[in-house]
Coordinates of C-alpha atoms in Angstrom, one line a residue:
Chain A
M1 CA 118.7 117.9 117.1
I2 CA 118.1 118.5 113.4
L3 CA 114.5 118.5 112.5
S4 CA 113.4 116.9 109.3
D5 CA 111.9 119.1 106.5
K6 CA 108.4 118.0 107.6
Y7 CA 108.9 119.2 111.2
E8 CA 110.6 122.4 110.1
L9 CA 107.5 123.2 108.0
I10 CA 105.2 122.3 110.8
K11 CA 107.2 124.6 113.1
K12 CA 107.3 127.4 110.6
N13 CA 103.5 127.2 110.2
F14 CA 102.9 127.4 114.0
R15 CA 105.3 130.4 114.2
R16 CA 103.6 132.2 111.3
F17 CA 100.2 131.7 112.8
A18 CA 101.2 132.8 116.3
E19 CA 103.1 135.9 115.2
K20 CA 100.4 137.1 112.8
E21 CA 97.2 136.2 114.6
F22 CA 98.0 136.5 118.3
T23 CA 98.8 140.2 118.2
T24 CA 100.4 142.1 121.1
E25 CA 97.1 144.0 121.4
I26 CA 95.2 140.7 122.0
Q27 CA 97.8 139.5 124.4
E28 CA 97.8 142.7 126.5
N29 CA 94.1 142.9 126.5
L30 CA 93.7 139.3 127.8
D31 CA 96.4 140.0 130.4
R32 CA 94.7 143.1 131.7
N33 CA 91.1 142.1 131.4
G34 CA 91.1 138.3 131.7
G35 CA 88.2 136.4 130.1
F36 CA 88.7 134.3 126.9
N37 CA 89.2 135.3 123.3
W38 CA 86.6 133.3 121.3
E39 CA 87.8 134.8 118.0
I40 CA 91.2 133.3 118.2
W41 CA 89.7 130.1 119.6
E42 CA 87.7 129.8 116.4
K43 CA 90.8 130.3 114.2
I44 CA 92.7 127.7 116.2
G45 CA 89.9 125.3 115.6
K46 CA 89.6 126.1 111.9
Y47 CA 93.2 125.1 111.3
G48 CA 92.9 122.0 113.5
F49 CA 95.5 123.1 116.0
T50 CA 93.0 121.9 118.7
G51 CA 93.5 118.4 117.4
V52 CA 97.1 118.3 116.3
K53 CA 97.9 115.0 117.9
I54 CA 94.5 113.4 117.7
P55 CA 94.0 110.8 114.9
T56 CA 92.1 111.9 111.8
Q57 CA 89.3 109.4 112.4
Y58 CA 88.5 111.4 115.5
G59 CA 88.5 114.8 113.9
G60 CA 92.1 115.5 114.5
Q61 CA 95.1 116.2 112.3
G62 CA 96.9 112.9 112.9
G63 CA 100.2 114.5 114.1
D64 CA 102.5 113.0 116.7
Y65 CA 104.0 114.2 120.0
M66 CA 106.8 116.0 118.1
A67 CA 104.3 118.1 116.2
Y68 CA 102.4 118.7 119.5
A69 CA 105.6 119.8 121.2
L70 CA 106.5 122.2 118.4
M71 CA 103.1 123.7 118.6
N72 CA 103.4 124.4 122.3
E73 CA 106.9 125.8 121.8
E74 CA 106.1 128.1 119.0
F75 CA 102.8 129.3 120.4
C76 CA 104.3 130.0 123.8
R77 CA 107.2 131.8 122.3
V78 CA 104.7 134.4 121.2
C79 CA 102.4 134.0 124.3
P80 CA 101.9 131.2 126.7
V81 CA 98.1 131.8 126.8
L82 CA 97.9 130.9 123.1
G83 CA 99.8 127.7 123.8
I84 CA 97.4 126.7 126.5
Y85 CA 94.4 127.4 124.3
A86 CA 95.6 124.8 121.8
N87 CA 97.2 122.5 124.3
T88 CA 94.1 121.6 126.4
P89 CA 92.1 119.6 123.9
N90 CA 95.2 117.8 122.7
S91 CA 96.4 116.9 126.1
L92 CA 94.4 116.8 129.3
G93 CA 91.0 117.1 127.7
G94 CA 91.4 114.7 124.8
G95 CA 94.0 112.4 126.3
P96 CA 91.8 110.3 128.5
L97 CA 89.2 109.8 125.8
L98 CA 91.9 108.8 123.3
Q99 CA 93.4 106.4 125.8
C100 CA 90.3 104.5 126.9
G101 CA 87.1 106.0 125.4
N102 CA 84.9 103.6 123.4
E103 CA 84.1 104.4 119.8
E104 CA 80.9 106.1 120.7
Q105 CA 82.5 108.3 123.3
R106 CA 85.3 109.3 121.0
Q107 CA 82.9 110.3 118.2
K108 CA 80.6 112.1 120.6
Y109 CA 83.2 114.0 122.7
L110 CA 86.7 113.7 121.3
A111 CA 85.9 114.6 117.7
P112 CA 84.2 117.9 118.4
A113 CA 87.0 118.8 120.9
A114 CA 89.6 118.0 118.2
R115 CA 87.8 120.3 115.8
G116 CA 87.5 123.1 118.4
E117 CA 83.7 123.0 118.4
K118 CA 83.5 121.9 122.1
Q119 CA 85.8 122.3 125.0
I120 CA 86.8 119.5 127.4
V121 CA 88.7 120.1 130.6
F122 CA 90.5 117.9 133.1
A123 CA 89.2 117.8 136.7
L124 CA 91.4 115.9 139.0
T125 CA 92.7 118.3 141.6
E126 CA 90.7 119.0 144.8
P127 CA 91.3 121.6 147.6
G128 CA 92.8 118.8 149.8
A129 CA 94.2 116.6 147.0
G130 CA 96.9 118.2 144.8
S131 CA 100.2 116.4 144.6
D132 CA 98.4 113.5 146.2
P133 CA 95.3 113.0 144.0
G134 CA 94.7 109.6 145.6
S135 CA 93.4 111.4 148.6
M136 CA 90.4 112.8 146.7
T137 CA 87.0 112.9 148.4
T138 CA 84.8 113.4 145.4
K139 CA 82.7 110.3 145.1
A140 CA 80.3 108.7 142.6
V141 CA 77.7 106.3 143.8
A142 CA 75.7 104.0 141.4
D143 CA 72.0 104.5 141.2
G144 CA 70.3 102.5 138.5
D145 CA 71.5 103.6 135.1
Y146 CA 73.3 106.6 136.7
Y147 CA 76.2 107.5 138.9
V148 CA 75.5 110.3 141.4
I149 CA 78.6 112.6 141.8
N150 CA 79.2 114.8 144.8
G151 CA 82.4 116.8 145.5
R152 CA 84.5 119.8 144.6
K153 CA 87.3 120.1 142.1
C154 CA 89.6 123.1 142.2
F155 CA 92.1 125.0 139.9
I156 CA 90.4 123.6 136.9
S157 CA 91.9 125.4 133.9
G158 CA 89.3 126.4 131.4
A159 CA 86.3 125.4 133.6
P160 CA 84.3 128.6 133.1
I161 CA 84.2 128.2 129.3
A162 CA 84.1 124.4 129.0
D163 CA 81.3 122.2 127.7
Y164 CA 82.5 118.9 129.3
A165 CA 84.9 117.8 132.1
I166 CA 86.8 114.6 132.6
V167 CA 86.0 114.1 136.3
Y168 CA 87.8 111.7 138.6
A169 CA 85.7 110.4 141.5
R170 CA 86.0 107.5 144.0
T171 CA 83.6 104.8 143.1
D172 CA 84.8 102.1 145.5
L173 CA 84.6 103.7 148.9
T174 CA 86.3 100.8 150.6
Q175 CA 89.5 101.5 148.7
K176 CA 92.1 104.1 149.5
G177 CA 94.8 106.0 147.5
G178 CA 94.8 105.5 143.8
R179 CA 92.6 102.4 143.9
G180 CA 88.8 102.6 143.4
I181 CA 88.8 105.8 141.4
S182 CA 86.9 106.1 138.1
M183 CA 86.6 108.6 135.3
F184 CA 83.5 110.2 134.0
I185 CA 82.7 112.5 131.2
V186 CA 80.4 115.1 132.7
D187 CA 78.3 117.5 130.7
L188 CA 78.8 120.8 132.6
K189 CA 75.2 121.8 131.8
L190 CA 73.8 119.0 134.0
K191 CA 71.7 119.9 137.0
G192 CA 73.8 120.2 140.1
V193 CA 77.0 121.4 138.4
S194 CA 78.1 124.9 139.5
F195 CA 81.3 126.9 139.2
G196 CA 83.4 129.0 141.6
K197 CA 84.3 132.5 140.5
P198 CA 87.3 132.7 138.1
E199 CA 90.5 132.8 140.2
A200 CA 92.6 136.0 140.1
K201 CA 95.9 134.6 139.0
M202 CA 99.5 135.9 138.8
G203 CA 99.7 135.0 135.1
I204 CA 98.0 133.1 132.2
N205 CA 95.3 135.7 132.4
G206 CA 93.0 135.1 129.4
Y207 CA 92.4 131.4 130.1
P208 CA 90.0 131.3 133.1
T209 CA 90.4 128.9 136.0
S210 CA 87.8 128.0 138.6
D211 CA 86.4 125.4 140.9
I212 CA 83.7 123.0 139.7
V213 CA 81.2 121.9 142.3
F214 CA 79.1 118.7 141.9
E215 CA 75.9 118.4 144.0
N216 CA 74.0 115.2 143.3
V217 CA 74.9 115.3 139.6
Y218 CA 73.4 112.4 137.8
V219 CA 75.8 111.1 135.1
H220 CA 74.6 108.3 132.8
K221 CA 76.6 105.1 133.0
D222 CA 77.4 105.5 129.3
D223 CA 79.6 108.4 130.3
L224 CA 81.8 106.2 132.6
L225 CA 85.2 106.5 130.8
G226 CA 87.4 103.4 130.9
P227 CA 87.0 100.5 133.3
L228 CA 85.3 101.0 136.7
H229 CA 87.6 101.7 139.6
K230 CA 90.6 102.0 137.3
G231 CA 90.7 105.7 136.4
Y232 CA 93.8 106.6 138.4
A233 CA 96.3 104.9 136.1
V234 CA 94.8 106.7 133.1
A235 CA 95.2 110.0 134.9
M236 CA 98.8 109.3 135.5
K237 CA 99.4 108.4 131.9
T238 CA 97.6 111.4 130.6
L239 CA 99.8 113.6 132.8
D240 CA 103.0 112.0 131.2
G241 CA 102.0 113.4 127.8
G242 CA 100.8 116.6 129.4
R243 CA 104.2 117.1 131.0
L244 CA 105.9 117.0 127.6
G245 CA 103.5 119.8 126.5
V246 CA 104.3 121.9 129.6
A247 CA 108.0 121.4 129.0
A248 CA 107.6 122.6 125.4
Q249 CA 105.5 125.6 126.7
A250 CA 108.3 126.6 129.1
L251 CA 110.9 126.2 126.3
G252 CA 108.9 128.5 124.0
A253 CA 108.3 131.1 126.6
A254 CA 112.1 131.1 127.5
Q255 CA 112.9 131.5 123.8
G256 CA 110.5 134.4 123.6
A257 CA 111.9 136.2 126.6
F258 CA 115.5 135.6 125.3
E259 CA 114.7 137.2 122.0
E260 CA 113.2 140.2 123.8
A261 CA 116.4 140.5 125.8
V262 CA 118.7 140.3 122.8
A263 CA 116.7 143.0 121.0
Y264 CA 116.8 145.2 124.1
V265 CA 120.5 145.0 124.9
K266 CA 121.3 146.0 121.3
E267 CA 119.0 149.0 121.5
R268 CA 119.6 150.2 125.0
K269 CA 122.6 152.5 125.4
Q270 CA 124.5 153.3 128.6
F271 CA 127.9 154.8 129.0
G272 CA 127.7 155.9 125.3
K273 CA 127.2 152.4 123.8
P274 CA 124.8 149.5 123.6
I275 CA 124.8 147.6 126.9
Y276 CA 125.8 144.3 125.3
Y277 CA 129.3 145.7 125.0
N278 CA 129.6 144.8 128.6
Q279 CA 130.8 141.3 129.1
G280 CA 128.5 141.0 132.1
V281 CA 125.6 141.4 129.7
S282 CA 126.8 139.4 126.8
F283 CA 127.9 136.4 128.9
M284 CA 124.4 136.3 130.4
L285 CA 123.0 136.0 126.9
A286 CA 125.4 133.2 126.2
E287 CA 124.3 131.3 129.2
M288 CA 120.6 131.8 128.5
A289 CA 121.1 130.6 124.9
T290 CA 123.0 127.5 126.0
E291 CA 120.4 126.5 128.5
I292 CA 117.6 127.0 126.0
E293 CA 119.3 124.9 123.4
A294 CA 120.0 122.1 126.0
T295 CA 116.4 122.2 127.0
R296 CA 115.3 122.0 123.3
N297 CA 117.2 118.9 122.8
L298 CA 115.8 117.3 125.9
V299 CA 112.2 118.2 125.0
Y300 CA 112.6 117.0 121.4
S301 CA 114.1 113.7 122.5
A302 CA 111.3 113.2 125.1
A303 CA 108.8 113.8 122.2
E304 CA 110.7 111.3 120.1
A305 CA 110.6 108.8 122.9
K306 CA 106.8 109.2 123.3
D307 CA 106.4 108.8 119.5
H308 CA 108.4 105.5 119.6
D309 CA 106.7 104.4 122.8
A310 CA 110.1 104.0 124.3
S311 CA 110.2 102.4 127.8
N312 CA 111.9 105.5 129.3
A313 CA 109.4 108.0 127.7
A314 CA 107.5 108.8 130.9
T315 CA 110.7 109.5 132.8
L316 CA 112.0 111.6 130.0
C317 CA 108.8 113.7 130.0
S318 CA 109.2 114.3 133.7
M319 CA 112.8 115.2 133.2
A320 CA 111.9 117.6 130.4
K321 CA 109.2 119.2 132.5
L322 CA 111.4 119.6 135.5
Y323 CA 114.4 121.0 133.6
A324 CA 112.5 123.2 131.1
T325 CA 110.2 124.9 133.6
E326 CA 112.9 125.6 136.1
M327 CA 115.1 126.9 133.2
A328 CA 112.3 129.1 131.9
N329 CA 111.8 130.7 135.3
K330 CA 115.5 131.4 135.5
V331 CA 115.8 132.7 131.9
C332 CA 112.7 134.9 132.2
G333 CA 114.2 136.4 135.4
Q334 CA 117.5 137.0 133.5
A335 CA 115.6 138.6 130.7
I336 CA 114.0 141.1 133.2
Q337 CA 117.5 141.7 134.7
L338 CA 118.8 142.6 131.2
H339 CA 115.9 145.1 130.8
G340 CA 116.9 146.8 134.1
G341 CA 114.1 148.8 135.6
Y342 CA 112.1 148.7 132.4
G343 CA 111.7 144.9 132.8
Y344 CA 109.6 145.6 135.9
I345 CA 107.2 147.7 133.8
K346 CA 104.1 146.1 132.2
D347 CA 104.8 147.8 128.9
Y348 CA 107.6 145.3 128.4
K349 CA 106.7 141.8 127.4
V350 CA 109.3 140.1 129.6
E351 CA 107.3 141.2 132.7
R352 CA 104.3 139.2 131.5
L353 CA 106.3 136.2 130.4
Y354 CA 107.9 136.1 133.8
R355 CA 104.5 135.9 135.5
D356 CA 103.2 133.4 132.9
V357 CA 106.0 130.9 133.3
R358 CA 105.7 130.9 137.1
V359 CA 102.8 128.4 137.1
M360 CA 104.7 125.9 134.9
T361 CA 106.8 124.4 137.8
L362 CA 103.4 124.0 139.6
Y363 CA 100.8 122.7 137.3
E364 CA 100.6 119.1 136.0
G365 CA 102.9 118.0 138.8
T366 CA 105.3 120.3 140.7
S367 CA 109.0 120.1 140.2
Q368 CA 109.2 118.1 143.4
V369 CA 106.6 115.6 142.1
Q370 CA 108.7 115.3 138.9
K371 CA 111.7 114.4 141.1
I372 CA 109.6 111.7 142.8
V373 CA 108.7 110.2 139.4
I374 CA 112.3 110.4 138.1
S375 CA 113.9 109.0 141.3
R376 CA 111.3 106.2 141.5
D377 CA 112.3 105.1 138.0
I378 CA 116.0 105.2 139.0
L379 CA 115.5 103.2 142.1
K380 CA 112.9 100.7 141.0
Chain B
M1 CA 88.4 121.3 85.5
R2 CA 91.9 122.0 86.5
I3 CA 93.3 125.2 88.0
Y4 CA 97.0 126.1 87.4
V5 CA 98.5 128.7 89.8
C6 CA 101.7 130.3 88.7
V7 CA 103.9 131.1 91.7
K8 CA 107.4 132.6 92.3
Q9 CA 109.9 132.2 95.1
V10 CA 111.2 135.6 95.9
P11 CA 113.7 137.1 98.3
D12 CA 112.2 138.3 101.5
T13 CA 112.6 142.1 101.0
S14 CA 111.4 142.8 104.6
G15 CA 115.0 141.9 105.6
K16 CA 118.3 143.2 104.2
V17 CA 118.5 143.5 100.4
A18 CA 121.8 142.2 99.0
V19 CA 123.0 143.1 95.5
N20 CA 125.8 141.4 93.5
E21 CA 128.5 143.5 91.8
N22 CA 126.9 142.9 88.4
G23 CA 123.7 144.5 89.6
T24 CA 121.6 141.4 90.0
L25 CA 120.1 140.4 93.3
N26 CA 122.2 138.2 95.6
R27 CA 119.4 135.7 96.1
A28 CA 121.6 133.2 97.9
S29 CA 122.2 135.5 100.9
M30 CA 118.6 136.3 101.4
D31 CA 115.7 134.4 102.9
T32 CA 113.1 133.3 100.4
I33 CA 109.3 133.5 100.7
V34 CA 106.4 132.8 98.4
N35 CA 105.6 136.0 96.5
P36 CA 102.8 137.5 98.6
D37 CA 100.3 138.2 95.7
D38 CA 100.9 134.6 94.5
L39 CA 99.5 133.4 97.9
N40 CA 96.3 135.2 97.1
A41 CA 96.2 133.4 93.8
V42 CA 96.7 130.0 95.5
E43 CA 93.9 130.9 98.0
A44 CA 91.6 131.9 95.2
A45 CA 92.2 128.5 93.5
L46 CA 91.8 126.6 96.8
E47 CA 88.5 128.4 97.5
L48 CA 87.2 127.2 94.1
K49 CA 88.5 123.7 94.9
D50 CA 86.6 123.8 98.2
E51 CA 83.5 124.8 96.3
L52 CA 83.7 122.7 93.2
G53 CA 86.3 120.0 94.0
C54 CA 88.6 120.7 91.1
Q55 CA 92.3 119.9 90.8
V56 CA 94.7 122.6 91.8
T57 CA 98.3 122.5 90.3
V58 CA 100.9 125.0 91.4
V59 CA 103.6 125.8 88.9
T60 CA 106.9 127.6 89.3
M61 CA 110.1 128.2 87.4
G62 CA 113.2 128.3 89.5
P63 CA 116.2 126.5 90.8
P64 CA 115.8 123.1 92.6
P65 CA 115.4 124.6 96.1
A66 CA 112.1 126.1 94.9
K67 CA 110.7 122.6 95.7
A68 CA 110.5 123.6 99.3
M69 CA 108.1 126.4 98.4
L70 CA 106.0 124.0 96.4
R71 CA 105.8 121.7 99.4
E72 CA 104.3 124.6 101.4
L73 CA 101.7 125.2 98.8
L74 CA 100.9 121.5 98.7
A75 CA 100.5 121.7 102.5
M76 CA 98.0 124.6 102.0
G77 CA 95.9 122.2 100.0
A78 CA 97.1 122.2 96.3
D79 CA 97.0 118.7 94.7
D80 CA 100.2 118.6 92.7
A81 CA 103.1 120.8 91.7
V82 CA 105.3 121.4 88.7
L83 CA 108.8 122.7 88.9
I84 CA 110.2 124.1 85.7
S85 CA 114.0 124.0 86.2
G86 CA 117.0 124.0 84.0
R87 CA 120.3 125.9 83.7
E88 CA 119.2 126.9 80.2
F89 CA 116.2 128.8 81.7
G90 CA 118.4 130.8 84.3
G91 CA 118.5 134.5 84.0
S92 CA 115.3 134.8 81.9
D93 CA 113.5 138.1 81.9
T94 CA 109.7 138.4 81.8
F95 CA 109.5 137.8 78.0
A96 CA 111.6 134.6 78.3
T97 CA 110.0 133.4 81.5
S98 CA 106.4 133.8 80.3
Q99 CA 107.3 132.0 77.1
I100 CA 108.7 129.0 79.1
I101 CA 105.8 128.9 81.6
A102 CA 103.3 129.2 78.7
G103 CA 105.1 126.3 77.0
A104 CA 105.0 124.2 80.1
L105 CA 101.3 124.9 80.6
H106 CA 100.6 124.0 77.0
N107 CA 102.6 120.9 77.5
L108 CA 100.5 120.0 80.6
G109 CA 97.4 120.8 78.7
V110 CA 95.0 123.8 79.3
G111 CA 91.4 122.5 78.7
D112 CA 88.2 124.3 78.0
E113 CA 87.2 124.6 81.6
D114 CA 90.7 125.3 83.0
I115 CA 91.8 128.5 84.7
V116 CA 95.3 129.9 85.2
F117 CA 95.8 132.1 88.3
C118 CA 98.8 134.4 88.9
G119 CA 99.7 136.9 91.5
R120 CA 99.5 140.5 90.3
Q121 CA 103.3 141.0 90.4
A122 CA 106.4 139.8 92.3
I123 CA 107.9 141.9 95.0
D124 CA 111.4 141.5 93.5
G125 CA 110.9 142.8 90.0
D126 CA 107.5 144.5 90.4
T127 CA 106.9 144.2 86.7
A128 CA 103.4 142.6 86.6
Q129 CA 104.3 141.4 83.1
V130 CA 104.6 137.6 83.4
G131 CA 100.9 136.8 84.0
P132 CA 99.6 138.9 81.0
Q133 CA 102.4 137.6 78.7
I134 CA 101.5 133.9 79.6
A135 CA 97.9 134.6 78.6
E136 CA 99.0 136.2 75.3
K137 CA 101.3 133.3 74.5
L138 CA 98.6 130.7 75.3
G139 CA 96.1 132.7 73.3
I140 CA 93.6 132.9 76.2
P141 CA 91.8 135.9 77.6
Q142 CA 93.2 137.6 80.7
V143 CA 91.7 139.6 83.5
T144 CA 94.2 141.5 85.7
Y145 CA 93.9 142.9 89.3
A146 CA 91.1 140.6 90.4
G147 CA 89.7 141.6 93.8
N148 CA 86.7 139.3 93.6
I149 CA 86.0 136.2 91.6
Q150 CA 82.7 134.3 91.2
K151 CA 82.3 131.2 89.1
D152 CA 79.1 131.1 87.1
G153 CA 78.9 128.0 84.8
N154 CA 81.7 128.2 82.2
K155 CA 82.4 131.8 82.9
L156 CA 84.0 133.9 85.7
V157 CA 82.7 137.2 86.9
V158 CA 85.7 139.2 88.0
K159 CA 85.8 142.5 89.8
R160 CA 89.0 144.3 88.8
L161 CA 90.4 146.7 91.4
L162 CA 91.8 149.8 89.6
E163 CA 93.4 153.0 90.9
D164 CA 90.3 155.1 90.3
G165 CA 87.5 152.6 90.8
Y166 CA 86.5 149.1 89.9
M167 CA 85.4 147.2 86.8
V168 CA 83.3 144.0 86.6
V169 CA 84.3 141.7 83.8
E170 CA 82.8 138.4 82.6
V171 CA 85.2 136.0 81.0
F172 CA 84.8 132.5 79.6
T173 CA 87.2 129.7 80.5
P174 CA 89.9 129.0 79.7
C175 CA 91.3 132.2 81.0
L176 CA 94.1 133.8 83.1
I177 CA 93.4 135.9 86.1
T178 CA 96.0 137.9 88.1
C179 CA 95.1 138.4 91.7
V180 CA 95.7 141.3 94.2
K181 CA 96.0 141.1 97.9
E182 CA 92.6 142.5 98.6
L183 CA 91.1 139.3 97.0
N184 CA 91.3 137.1 100.1
E185 CA 93.2 136.1 103.2
P186 CA 95.6 133.2 102.3
R187 CA 95.0 130.2 104.6
Y188 CA 97.6 128.7 106.8
M189 CA 98.9 125.1 106.4
T190 CA 97.5 122.4 108.6
V191 CA 99.4 119.6 110.2
K192 CA 97.3 117.1 108.4
N193 CA 98.0 118.7 105.0
I194 CA 101.7 118.9 105.8
I195 CA 101.8 115.2 106.5
E196 CA 99.8 114.4 103.4
S197 CA 101.9 116.8 101.2
E198 CA 104.8 114.4 101.6
N199 CA 103.1 112.0 99.2
K200 CA 101.9 114.6 96.7
P201 CA 103.7 114.6 93.4
I202 CA 106.1 117.3 92.2
L203 CA 106.7 117.0 88.5
V204 CA 110.0 118.5 87.3
L205 CA 110.1 119.8 83.7
D206 CA 113.6 120.5 82.5
Y207 CA 115.1 121.8 79.2
E208 CA 114.9 118.3 77.7
A209 CA 111.2 118.0 78.5
L210 CA 110.3 121.4 77.0
K211 CA 112.8 122.0 74.2
D212 CA 110.4 120.8 71.5
E213 CA 107.5 122.7 72.8
E214 CA 106.0 124.9 70.0
L215 CA 105.4 127.9 72.2
I216 CA 109.1 128.2 73.2
D217 CA 111.6 129.8 70.9
L218 CA 114.9 128.4 72.1
D219 CA 116.8 131.5 70.9
S220 CA 114.9 133.9 73.2
I221 CA 115.2 132.1 76.6
G222 CA 117.7 132.3 79.4
L223 CA 120.0 135.2 80.2
K224 CA 121.4 135.3 76.6
G225 CA 118.0 135.2 74.9
S226 CA 116.3 137.8 77.1
P227 CA 115.8 141.2 75.5
T228 CA 116.0 142.9 78.9
N229 CA 119.5 143.8 80.3
I230 CA 119.9 145.1 83.8
F231 CA 121.8 148.4 83.6
K232 CA 122.1 148.9 87.4
S233 CA 120.4 147.9 90.6
F234 CA 121.0 149.4 94.0
T235 CA 119.5 150.0 97.4
P236 CA 118.2 153.5 97.4
P237 CA 119.6 155.7 100.2
Q238 CA 117.5 156.0 103.3
K239 CA 115.4 159.2 103.4
G240 CA 115.7 161.3 106.5
E241 CA 113.1 160.9 109.2
G242 CA 109.7 162.6 108.7
V243 CA 108.6 165.5 110.8
V244 CA 105.1 165.7 112.4
Y245 CA 103.5 169.1 113.0
S246 CA 100.7 169.3 115.4
D247 CA 99.2 172.6 116.1
S248 CA 96.5 174.9 114.7
V249 CA 96.2 175.1 110.9
E250 CA 97.5 178.6 110.9
V251 CA 100.6 177.8 113.0
M252 CA 101.4 174.6 111.1
S253 CA 101.0 176.4 107.7
K254 CA 103.4 179.1 108.8
K255 CA 105.9 176.5 110.1
L256 CA 105.6 174.4 107.0
T257 CA 106.2 177.5 104.7
E258 CA 109.2 178.5 106.8
D259 CA 110.7 175.0 106.6
L260 CA 110.2 174.7 102.9
V261 CA 111.8 178.2 102.4
K262 CA 114.7 177.2 104.6
K263 CA 115.3 174.1 102.4
H264 CA 115.0 176.2 99.2
I265 CA 112.1 174.1 98.0
V266 CA 109.9 177.2 97.6

């Protein structure tokens, strides 16, 4: 797909920012020590990357899904952690507010998130409710002007550093599955909110993940997001857009690993010449490049479908996520293979990229869940 | 108040430098970038715009593809752009170029409160002559090597960064300032500005538009009219790798002397 001049410029700007600002030193430091880099967060906010696809009237940049996909691609090409920093407010955090927040809620919560002043995270998953979120046990019971929330959410990306969370809880206890679930905007400073300790993860170190526990948390009814009992459908729709973001993340990370591999095979000499002289090596590069390019076309066309509100957009996003994340795992593995033993050493970037992409076939719907979504659309 | 920023599209010399047989740069085969010092000039103008709300106009002379560079500067936050472009202007040296740009600025109008910003020098020619010559031809004061700029009413207080120290100069507008990289950190574009930049105007001034301009002498522009002739240009041969000594001062001094003697330097 040929990008227009506008998108080329958007892409170039993201690349420039990522290459210059998210230095190897910052990346390695975050990977080794975890935590969160507030300095880069401020820069991301300053340039509005936190609100790329949020409309200007809500503090965003007014970009579309294509701009959003390009950001995820280019940021993750340099480092997936950077991509995730900028992705969250645009996607899972801001998405539900944009979809069904009232004007007051959007100005109060969405605008500061779009400007990078506040952080909102998405709290759907529970210890016993992952691929089947309808089995959640967190509940919210009405009490005068308030809802009282009790329950535990787990694997919440960004929870330890967040100001607010979009929390899903069952409000109609007589209903089962996706019915009877509502969304709330919860200020994480409220009494009764506590956090688990940040998880020790395989990759994406530098963006902390933890449980959030709710014990008799009183949330005002003004912070009920969208219609009562109808939150589940919004969650599913938010996840569609999020899947496009994850697909673009995987695409970028694969591109980054591929570029590392190309540079390495030119520099590494064995048997008296650079190793790319061996067809076994050069053919691997050809396959990797072809798979990346095929993925890029799928991701961009899914973005275009979202921007045109095409009827197959949700399915395309699932296809893009399925294909891109599986491809990225494969390509990052091949990039390590081309590095030989050095690829297993932490001094080489491919080692980190390999660990970082591993989560992408898991979060925001596993590859198997994507297959359920895609096949359901085929067989409907 | 209007700020003009003169910018140049230059080959990206961080990659491979290609030279034509006649000694000129083979620009077509090289990636192009905005001249780095010019980005500092744009940033200086945008900071004044953020503070005072003035109009920022970016001006360049070059072939039609230079429009892409102007779009980038509009996406950084400039309000409008001017492209001076014509076959008759091609091959101009600094004398001819500054004359044409001064003519174009005169044509656009430089008012009492206006400022012209330039980068210190371009990375392709490294002459640092165009900015000062524009000021001379416009008959306005110039301050070069600005490392800090403060606006104070109708004057600017400029800190000039020089090799052996600095100098603080006050200058009344209209004036021309050339900027060094220490002045600021150029901003990135934003998605919002990129989208908006599509509707910002780029005015093209060609030979017809400028041929009657009083500051331009038609006999001394373009390749033919330029007093400078390039004798030869080439990529200098790579020097050998450096050597690092690390030991006590006595041992290193001895080793250095031996090596210099070996190479017949001393």
